[in-house]
Amino acid sequence: MQAAPVRATAIPSFTDALRAVESLLMSGGQRTARRNAWTSVLEDRRRAKDRFEAERFLEEATSARL
């Protein structure tokens, strides 16, 4: 009796599947615009976090001086 053949290709992740669907539905320009927008969102979040941490540091520094 022979064993079943081994599957050679990996099952794509959910993200890979979404990107494949996206590439079918959107033109290249739309894809680039969406990715650029998402990169901007992430950068805005990073700047907001940095600003919050700087404000907290300054408040702690001024309260320690008083």
PDB file of C-alpha atoms in Angstrom:
ATOM      1  CA  MET A   1       0.000   0.000   0.000  1.00  0.00           C
ATOM      2  CA  GLN A   2       1.414   3.429  -0.946  1.00  0.00           C
ATOM      3  CA  ALA A   3       1.219   6.578   1.155  1.00  0.00           C
ATOM      4  CA  ALA A   4      -0.762   9.555  -0.072  1.00  0.00           C
ATOM      5  CA  PRO A   5       1.294  12.086  -2.045  1.00  0.00           C
ATOM      6  CA  VAL A   6       2.697  14.991  -0.033  1.00  0.00           C
ATOM      7  CA  ARG A   7       1.355  18.419  -0.888  1.00  0.00           C
ATOM      8  CA  ALA A   8       4.249  20.536  -2.161  1.00  0.00           C
ATOM      9  CA  THR A   9       2.629  23.994  -2.091  1.00  0.00           C
ATOM     10  CA  ALA A  10       1.912  25.910   1.097  1.00  0.00           C
ATOM     11  CA  ILE A  11      -1.598  27.054   1.917  1.00  0.00           C
ATOM     12  CA  PRO A  12      -1.703  30.852   1.566  1.00  0.00           C
ATOM     13  CA  SER A  13      -2.343  32.946   4.657  1.00  0.00           C
ATOM     14  CA  PHE A  14      -5.456  35.049   5.010  1.00  0.00           C
ATOM     15  CA  THR A  15      -3.393  38.163   4.261  1.00  0.00           C
ATOM     16  CA  ASP A  16      -2.022  36.605   1.089  1.00  0.00           C
ATOM     17  CA  ALA A  17      -5.546  35.726  -0.003  1.00  0.00           C
ATOM     18  CA  LEU A  18      -6.756  39.284   0.626  1.00  0.00           C
ATOM     19  CA  ARG A  19      -3.852  40.728  -1.366  1.00  0.00           C
ATOM     20  CA  ALA A  20      -4.640  38.389  -4.249  1.00  0.00           C
ATOM     21  CA  VAL A  21      -8.283  39.502  -4.273  1.00  0.00           C
ATOM     22  CA  GLU A  22      -7.174  43.125  -3.984  1.00  0.00           C
ATOM     23  CA  SER A  23      -4.884  42.792  -6.985  1.00  0.00           C
ATOM     24  CA  LEU A  24      -7.749  41.386  -9.045  1.00  0.00           C
ATOM     25  CA  LEU A  25     -10.199  44.118  -8.059  1.00  0.00           C
ATOM     26  CA  MET A  26      -8.013  47.218  -7.972  1.00  0.00           C
ATOM     27  CA  SER A  27      -5.745  48.775 -10.508  1.00  0.00           C
ATOM     28  CA  GLY A  28      -2.121  49.372  -9.573  1.00  0.00           C
ATOM     29  CA  GLY A  29      -2.661  53.064  -8.866  1.00  0.00           C
ATOM     30  CA  GLN A  30      -5.484  52.416  -6.432  1.00  0.00           C
ATOM     31  CA  ARG A  31      -3.413  49.806  -4.630  1.00  0.00           C
ATOM     32  CA  THR A  32      -0.503  52.198  -4.301  1.00  0.00           C
ATOM     33  CA  ALA A  33      -2.781  54.984  -3.060  1.00  0.00           C
ATOM     34  CA  ARG A  34      -4.325  52.711  -0.430  1.00  0.00           C
ATOM     35  CA  ARG A  35      -0.927  51.533   0.782  1.00  0.00           C
ATOM     36  CA  ASN A  36       0.342  55.112   0.939  1.00  0.00           C
ATOM     37  CA  ALA A  37      -2.717  56.134   2.928  1.00  0.00           C
ATOM     38  CA  TRP A  38      -2.214  53.273   5.382  1.00  0.00           C
ATOM     39  CA  THR A  39       1.470  54.184   5.764  1.00  0.00           C
ATOM     40  CA  SER A  40       0.393  57.741   6.582  1.00  0.00           C
ATOM     41  CA  VAL A  41      -2.042  56.479   9.215  1.00  0.00           C
ATOM     42  CA  LEU A  42       0.687  54.417  10.868  1.00  0.00           C
ATOM     43  CA  GLU A  43       3.081  57.378  10.798  1.00  0.00           C
ATOM     44  CA  ASP A  44       0.424  59.668  12.346  1.00  0.00           C
ATOM     45  CA  ARG A  45      -0.131  57.120  15.119  1.00  0.00           C
ATOM     46  CA  ARG A  46       3.612  56.930  15.781  1.00  0.00           C
ATOM     47  CA  ARG A  47       3.893  60.729  15.963  1.00  0.00           C
ATOM     48  CA  ALA A  48       0.895  60.944  18.307  1.00  0.00           C
ATOM     49  CA  LYS A  49       2.463  58.349  20.606  1.00  0.00           C
ATOM     50  CA  ASP A  50       5.780  60.217  20.588  1.00  0.00           C
ATOM     51  CA  ARG A  51       4.002  63.511  21.328  1.00  0.00           C
ATOM     52  CA  PHE A  52       2.082  61.936  24.225  1.00  0.00           C
ATOM     53  CA  GLU A  53       5.280  60.490  25.720  1.00  0.00           C
ATOM     54  CA  ALA A  54       7.082  63.838  25.400  1.00  0.00           C
ATOM     55  CA  GLU A  55       4.205  65.672  27.107  1.00  0.00           C
ATOM     56  CA  ARG A  56       4.185  63.125  29.934  1.00  0.00           C
ATOM     57  CA  PHE A  57       7.962  63.452  30.349  1.00  0.00           C
ATOM     58  CA  LEU A  58       7.735  67.263  30.501  1.00  0.00           C
ATOM     59  CA  GLU A  59       4.905  67.119  33.045  1.00  0.00           C
ATOM     60  CA  GLU A  60       6.897  64.736  35.236  1.00  0.00           C
ATOM     61  CA  ALA A  61      10.008  66.902  34.930  1.00  0.00           C
ATOM     62  CA  THR A  62       8.189  70.111  35.881  1.00  0.00           C
ATOM     63  CA  SER A  63       6.350  68.484  38.797  1.00  0.00           C
ATOM     64  CA  ALA A  64       9.679  67.128  40.120  1.00  0.00           C
ATOM     65  CA  ARG A  65      11.188  70.641  40.077  1.00  0.00           C
ATOM     66  CA  LEU A  66       8.385  72.125  42.162  1.00  0.00           C
TER      67      LEU A  66
END
